[in-house]
Amino acid sequence: MNIAVIGLSHKTATVEVREKLSISELQMQGAIAQIKACPHIDEVAILSTCNRLEIYCVTAETDLGLREVMQFLSEHSHIPLNDLRRHLFILLHEDAVMRLMRVAGGLDSLVLGEGQILSQVKQAHKLGQQYQGVDRILNRLFKQAITAGKRVRTETEIGTGAVSISSAAVELAQLKVQAQARLAECDGHLANSHTAVLSKPLEEHRVTILGAGKMSRLLVQHLVSKGVKEITILNRSRPRADELVRQFSGNGATVTARLMDDLLPTLQRSDIVFTSTSATSPIIDRALLASALAPQQPLMLIDISVPRNVHADVETLAQVQSFNVDDLKEVVAQNYESRRQMAQQAEALLEEEADAFDAWWQTLETVPTISSLRDKVETIREQELEKALSRLGSEFAERHQEVIEALTRGIVNKILHDPMVQLRAQQDIEMRRQAIETLRLLFNLDAEAISQG
């Protein structure tokens, strides 16, 4: 058996490509079932976020298994396989294990040290179990990776004040507003209404957020911390949006919740709009904005959703500035240098957890031999117990069978305990394999039975 991961990320593919491969939670059950049904895939787990799609699998035939997963990705995304290949990365065993460790630890995130990815790894594990994609090996791998992610956050400072995708989006808005203000100052006048509005400080702008999930909650949190006074949340239903209103209203901030039906009038009253919904197709496009905005009314759109909530055609409107998750790199670059040393400390912790998983993995080759040995000894025990009870007579056997059964089981378990513990604990691969061969020879264990086991 081999562990492999195949996928793409913000490092290998643009948002245009990533959104085509994105797998929503509603699609997850079908995707896992489709991949698991492939002849050469034994286990599968899918991690799909705004910045990555990674499919972890266990396969006995690595090349064939990977081809099956790539074919699934091509069919799911409607991207020809030849075009898709250049965006994909493939990692095997030790590299695949370390990949998940680094992802869970936030070291492979667009924002170095991002904390939200750990909860996304947990969710991928949960859904993999729920939809019968994850079995013994991936279950152990994901648990080890989650432990690694927790250690990174508790034993290093990389998560202290770490920016998330949401806070990076707020920083980007502030940078763009400040740049517009400097431009207006250099021009020496504010004749253009576009320049006039965006020259105000961020806290004076009217901000709208589409969506009320975790990313939106972080958006509100960071906007309030920046002093933004007027925030409107649009969502398909009220309860989650109302919860954000209760949590963040006050201290100079007015947070209002509305339904998505109010999108058009809300856009007309907004200066900056952040979008973070689970919609699988654009919510805002050029036609909508053309009908909503006055000819000189400026609007800044920052879309942190994948698939995107804002269509690329909005960029053809002169008064609209549009940014997506790939534009956050400008902010992220500032974050990276200050966290590089902390990332090195985190790498050492991840190596420890990867080594712990590898030690467990190495013991798996002992399992068939141990199972075969136990089965053989148990068969002998049952046969000899049956002979003994028949000699003792039915009356004695019925009164004392439980005691004699417990006695024989106890003897077998104690005899097998030390050999099994020593075999599992042997770290030297060659020594362990020699011990396995010795057990098979001494106890005349059937090689075919061991292979099937």
Short mmCIF file of C-alpha atoms in Angstrom, two decimals, residues 117-367:
data_model
loop_
_atom_site.label_atom_id
_atom_site.label_comp_id
_atom_site.label_asym_id
_atom_site.label_seq_id
_atom_site.Cartn_x
_atom_site.Cartn_y
_atom_site.Cartn_z
CA ILE A 117 -6.84 25.60 7.70
CA LEU A 118 -6.64 23.28 10.73
CA SER A 119 -10.43 23.27 11.08
CA GLN A 120 -10.67 22.59 7.34
CA VAL A 121 -8.37 19.57 7.71
CA LYS A 122 -10.56 18.34 10.58
CA GLN A 123 -13.64 18.73 8.39
CA ALA A 124 -12.00 16.81 5.53
CA HIS A 125 -11.23 13.98 7.99
CA LYS A 126 -14.78 14.04 9.35
CA LEU A 127 -16.40 13.91 5.91
CA GLY A 128 -13.97 11.21 4.77
CA GLN A 129 -15.10 9.06 7.69
CA GLN A 130 -18.77 9.95 7.29
CA TYR A 131 -18.82 8.97 3.61
CA GLN A 132 -16.70 5.80 4.05
CA GLY A 133 -13.66 7.12 2.18
CA VAL A 134 -11.30 7.01 5.16
CA ASP A 135 -10.21 3.73 6.68
CA ARG A 136 -7.35 2.69 8.94
CA ILE A 137 -4.41 4.35 7.19
CA LEU A 138 -5.85 7.76 6.31
CA ASN A 139 -7.63 7.87 9.66
CA ARG A 140 -4.27 7.56 11.40
CA LEU A 141 -2.60 10.04 9.02
CA PHE A 142 -5.24 12.75 9.50
CA LYS A 143 -5.27 12.29 13.27
CA GLN A 144 -1.48 12.65 13.33
CA ALA A 145 -1.67 15.75 11.11
CA ILE A 146 -4.33 17.33 13.33
CA THR A 147 -2.10 16.68 16.35
CA ALA A 148 0.77 18.30 14.43
CA GLY A 149 -1.34 21.37 13.63
CA LYS A 150 -2.35 21.76 17.27
CA ARG A 151 1.28 21.50 18.42
CA VAL A 152 2.35 24.19 15.95
CA ARG A 153 -0.25 26.54 17.40
CA THR A 154 0.51 25.80 21.05
CA GLU A 155 4.30 25.30 20.98
CA THR A 156 5.30 28.09 18.55
CA GLU A 157 4.24 31.71 18.11
CA ILE A 158 3.46 31.42 14.40
CA GLY A 159 -0.26 31.71 15.09
CA THR A 160 0.09 34.76 17.35
CA GLY A 161 -1.61 37.62 15.55
CA ALA A 162 -1.43 35.67 12.31
CA VAL A 163 -3.51 37.17 9.55
CA SER A 164 -6.19 35.06 7.94
CA ILE A 165 -7.48 35.31 4.39
CA SER A 166 -10.21 37.57 5.77
CA SER A 167 -7.88 39.95 7.57
CA ALA A 168 -5.57 40.02 4.55
CA ALA A 169 -8.61 41.08 2.49
CA VAL A 170 -9.30 43.93 4.92
CA GLU A 171 -5.63 44.96 4.78
CA LEU A 172 -5.82 44.94 0.98
CA ALA A 173 -8.86 47.23 1.08
CA GLN A 174 -7.02 49.60 3.37
CA LEU A 175 -3.93 49.60 1.14
CA LYS A 176 -6.01 50.39 -1.95
CA VAL A 177 -7.95 53.15 -0.17
CA GLN A 178 -4.70 54.70 1.10
CA ALA A 179 -3.17 54.50 -2.38
CA GLN A 180 -6.20 56.26 -3.84
CA ALA A 181 -5.94 58.97 -1.19
CA ARG A 182 -2.26 59.55 -2.02
CA LEU A 183 -3.11 59.73 -5.71
CA ALA A 184 -5.81 62.32 -5.03
CA GLU A 185 -3.38 64.34 -2.92
CA CYS A 186 -0.77 64.28 -5.69
CA ASP A 187 -3.37 65.40 -8.22
CA GLY A 188 -4.13 68.33 -5.96
CA HIS A 189 -7.86 68.13 -6.43
CA LEU A 190 -10.84 65.85 -5.85
CA ALA A 191 -12.88 66.72 -8.90
CA ASN A 192 -13.60 63.11 -9.77
CA SER A 193 -16.25 61.54 -7.50
CA HIS A 194 -14.45 58.17 -7.78
CA THR A 195 -11.34 59.72 -6.27
CA ALA A 196 -13.35 61.69 -3.72
CA VAL A 197 -15.05 58.66 -2.18
CA LEU A 198 -11.99 56.42 -2.09
CA SER A 199 -9.84 59.16 -0.64
CA LYS A 200 -11.71 58.87 2.67
CA PRO A 201 -10.15 56.70 5.43
CA LEU A 202 -11.29 53.08 5.45
CA GLU A 203 -13.32 53.55 8.63
CA GLU A 204 -15.58 56.11 6.91
CA HIS A 205 -16.63 53.82 4.06
CA ARG A 206 -19.92 51.94 3.93
CA VAL A 207 -19.01 48.26 3.79
CA THR A 208 -21.16 45.30 2.75
CA ILE A 209 -20.33 41.63 3.26
CA LEU A 210 -22.03 38.88 1.27
CA GLY A 211 -22.24 35.72 3.37
CA ALA A 212 -22.33 35.03 7.11
CA GLY A 213 -19.96 32.07 7.55
CA LYS A 214 -16.61 31.82 9.32
CA MET A 215 -14.77 33.95 6.76
CA SER A 216 -17.44 36.65 7.00
CA ARG A 217 -17.26 36.62 10.80
CA LEU A 218 -13.52 37.25 10.56
CA LEU A 219 -14.15 40.03 8.02
CA VAL A 220 -16.52 41.79 10.43
CA GLN A 221 -14.07 41.30 13.30
CA HIS A 222 -11.17 42.89 11.41
CA LEU A 223 -13.28 45.69 9.94
CA VAL A 224 -14.54 46.63 13.41
CA SER A 225 -10.94 46.55 14.73
CA LYS A 226 -10.04 49.01 11.94
CA GLY A 227 -12.78 51.35 13.13
CA VAL A 228 -15.28 50.82 10.30
CA LYS A 229 -18.57 52.22 11.51
CA GLU A 230 -21.17 51.02 8.99
CA ILE A 231 -21.30 47.32 8.00
CA THR A 232 -24.16 45.50 6.27
CA ILE A 233 -24.30 41.69 6.10
CA LEU A 234 -26.31 40.03 3.34
CA ASN A 235 -27.13 36.34 3.67
CA ARG A 236 -29.66 33.85 2.32
CA SER A 237 -31.10 33.36 5.82
CA ARG A 238 -31.25 35.58 8.88
CA PRO A 239 -30.08 33.54 11.91
CA ARG A 240 -26.32 33.50 11.21
CA ALA A 241 -26.33 37.11 10.02
CA ASP A 242 -28.30 38.18 13.10
CA GLU A 243 -25.74 36.42 15.30
CA LEU A 244 -22.97 38.56 13.77
CA VAL A 245 -25.07 41.66 14.41
CA ARG A 246 -25.44 40.72 18.09
CA GLN A 247 -21.74 39.90 18.40
CA PHE A 248 -20.24 43.00 16.77
CA SER A 249 -22.73 45.88 17.07
CA GLY A 250 -21.79 48.58 19.51
CA ASN A 251 -18.61 50.47 20.39
CA GLY A 252 -19.20 52.86 17.50
CA ALA A 253 -20.00 50.18 14.91
CA THR A 254 -23.43 49.71 13.36
CA VAL A 255 -23.83 46.20 11.94
CA THR A 256 -27.03 45.46 10.00
CA ALA A 257 -28.33 42.16 8.65
CA ARG A 258 -30.37 41.85 5.46
CA LEU A 259 -31.45 39.04 3.15
CA MET A 260 -29.78 38.51 -0.21
CA ASP A 261 -32.99 39.77 -1.85
CA ASP A 262 -31.81 43.26 -0.89
CA LEU A 263 -28.59 42.94 -2.92
CA LEU A 264 -29.38 45.61 -5.52
CA PRO A 265 -30.36 48.48 -3.16
CA THR A 266 -27.54 47.53 -0.78
CA LEU A 267 -24.94 47.76 -3.58
CA GLN A 268 -26.27 51.22 -4.40
CA ARG A 269 -25.49 52.33 -0.83
CA SER A 270 -22.04 50.65 -0.58
CA ASP A 271 -18.48 51.83 -1.11
CA ILE A 272 -16.69 48.51 -0.51
CA VAL A 273 -18.16 45.00 -0.89
CA PHE A 274 -16.54 41.80 0.37
CA THR A 275 -17.94 38.50 -0.90
CA SER A 276 -17.57 35.18 0.91
CA THR A 277 -20.42 32.78 0.13
CA SER A 278 -20.66 29.13 -0.86
CA ALA A 279 -22.36 29.98 -4.16
CA THR A 280 -21.00 27.96 -7.08
CA SER A 281 -21.58 30.69 -9.68
CA PRO A 282 -21.13 34.49 -9.66
CA ILE A 283 -23.61 36.56 -7.66
CA ILE A 284 -22.34 39.91 -8.96
CA ASP A 285 -21.64 40.59 -12.62
CA ARG A 286 -21.37 43.56 -14.99
CA ALA A 287 -25.07 43.62 -15.89
CA LEU A 288 -26.10 43.75 -12.23
CA LEU A 289 -23.69 46.57 -11.39
CA ALA A 290 -24.59 48.53 -14.52
CA SER A 291 -28.22 48.55 -13.39
CA ALA A 292 -27.38 49.32 -9.75
CA LEU A 293 -24.67 51.99 -9.93
CA ALA A 294 -24.88 55.57 -11.09
CA PRO A 295 -22.43 56.36 -13.95
CA GLN A 296 -19.82 57.96 -11.65
CA GLN A 297 -20.55 55.91 -8.51
CA PRO A 298 -17.37 54.08 -7.45
CA LEU A 299 -17.32 50.61 -5.92
CA MET A 300 -14.55 48.36 -4.64
CA LEU A 301 -15.18 44.60 -4.77
CA ILE A 302 -13.00 42.10 -2.88
CA ASP A 303 -13.99 38.50 -3.56
CA ILE A 304 -12.39 35.86 -1.29
CA SER A 305 -14.61 32.99 -2.45
CA VAL A 306 -13.65 30.03 -4.60
CA PRO A 307 -15.59 29.49 -6.82
CA ARG A 308 -15.72 33.25 -7.31
CA ASN A 309 -18.79 35.27 -6.34
CA VAL A 310 -17.82 38.16 -8.65
CA HIS A 311 -17.67 37.70 -12.42
CA ALA A 312 -14.53 38.88 -14.20
CA ASP A 313 -16.60 41.09 -16.53
CA VAL A 314 -17.13 43.69 -13.78
CA GLU A 315 -13.61 44.91 -14.52
CA THR A 316 -14.93 46.49 -17.73
CA LEU A 317 -16.83 49.08 -15.67
CA ALA A 318 -14.67 52.17 -15.23
CA GLN A 319 -15.87 53.01 -11.71
CA VAL A 320 -15.39 49.47 -10.33
CA GLN A 321 -12.21 48.12 -8.75
CA SER A 322 -12.33 44.33 -8.43
CA PHE A 323 -9.94 42.02 -6.55
CA ASN A 324 -9.97 38.29 -5.82
CA VAL A 325 -8.13 35.93 -3.49
CA ASP A 326 -5.06 35.83 -5.75
CA ASP A 327 -4.63 39.59 -5.28
CA LEU A 328 -3.94 39.06 -1.57
CA LYS A 329 -0.31 38.15 -2.32
CA GLU A 330 0.59 41.83 -2.02
CA VAL A 331 -0.43 41.75 1.66
CA VAL A 332 0.83 38.22 2.30
CA ALA A 333 4.39 39.08 1.24
CA GLN A 334 4.65 41.44 4.21
CA ASN A 335 3.50 38.66 6.52
CA TYR A 336 5.98 36.05 5.29
CA GLU A 337 9.32 37.58 6.26
CA SER A 338 8.28 38.25 9.86
CA ARG A 339 7.14 34.63 10.29
CA ARG A 340 9.92 32.76 8.51
CA GLN A 341 11.91 32.01 11.68
CA MET A 342 8.79 30.81 13.50
CA ALA A 343 8.03 28.59 10.52
CA GLN A 344 11.41 26.88 10.92
CA GLN A 345 10.53 26.03 14.53
CA ALA A 346 7.20 24.64 13.36
CA GLU A 347 8.90 22.48 10.72
CA ALA A 348 10.82 20.65 13.45
CA LEU A 349 7.57 19.77 15.25
CA LEU A 350 6.02 18.56 12.02
CA GLU A 351 9.00 16.31 11.38
CA GLU A 352 8.45 14.69 14.77
CA GLU A 353 4.81 13.95 13.99
CA ALA A 354 5.70 12.66 10.51
CA ASP A 355 8.27 10.34 12.09
CA ALA A 356 5.65 9.10 14.56
CA PHE A 357 3.30 8.29 11.71
CA ASP A 358 6.08 6.56 9.78
CA ALA A 359 6.94 4.42 12.81
CA TRP A 360 3.30 3.32 12.98
CA TRP A 361 3.25 2.73 9.23
CA GLN A 362 6.31 0.48 9.42
CA THR A 363 4.61 -1.74 11.99
CA LEU A 364 1.78 -2.50 9.54
CA GLU A 365 3.91 -5.11 7.77
CA THR A 366 3.97 -7.09 11.01
CA VAL A 367 0.17 -7.25 11.25
#
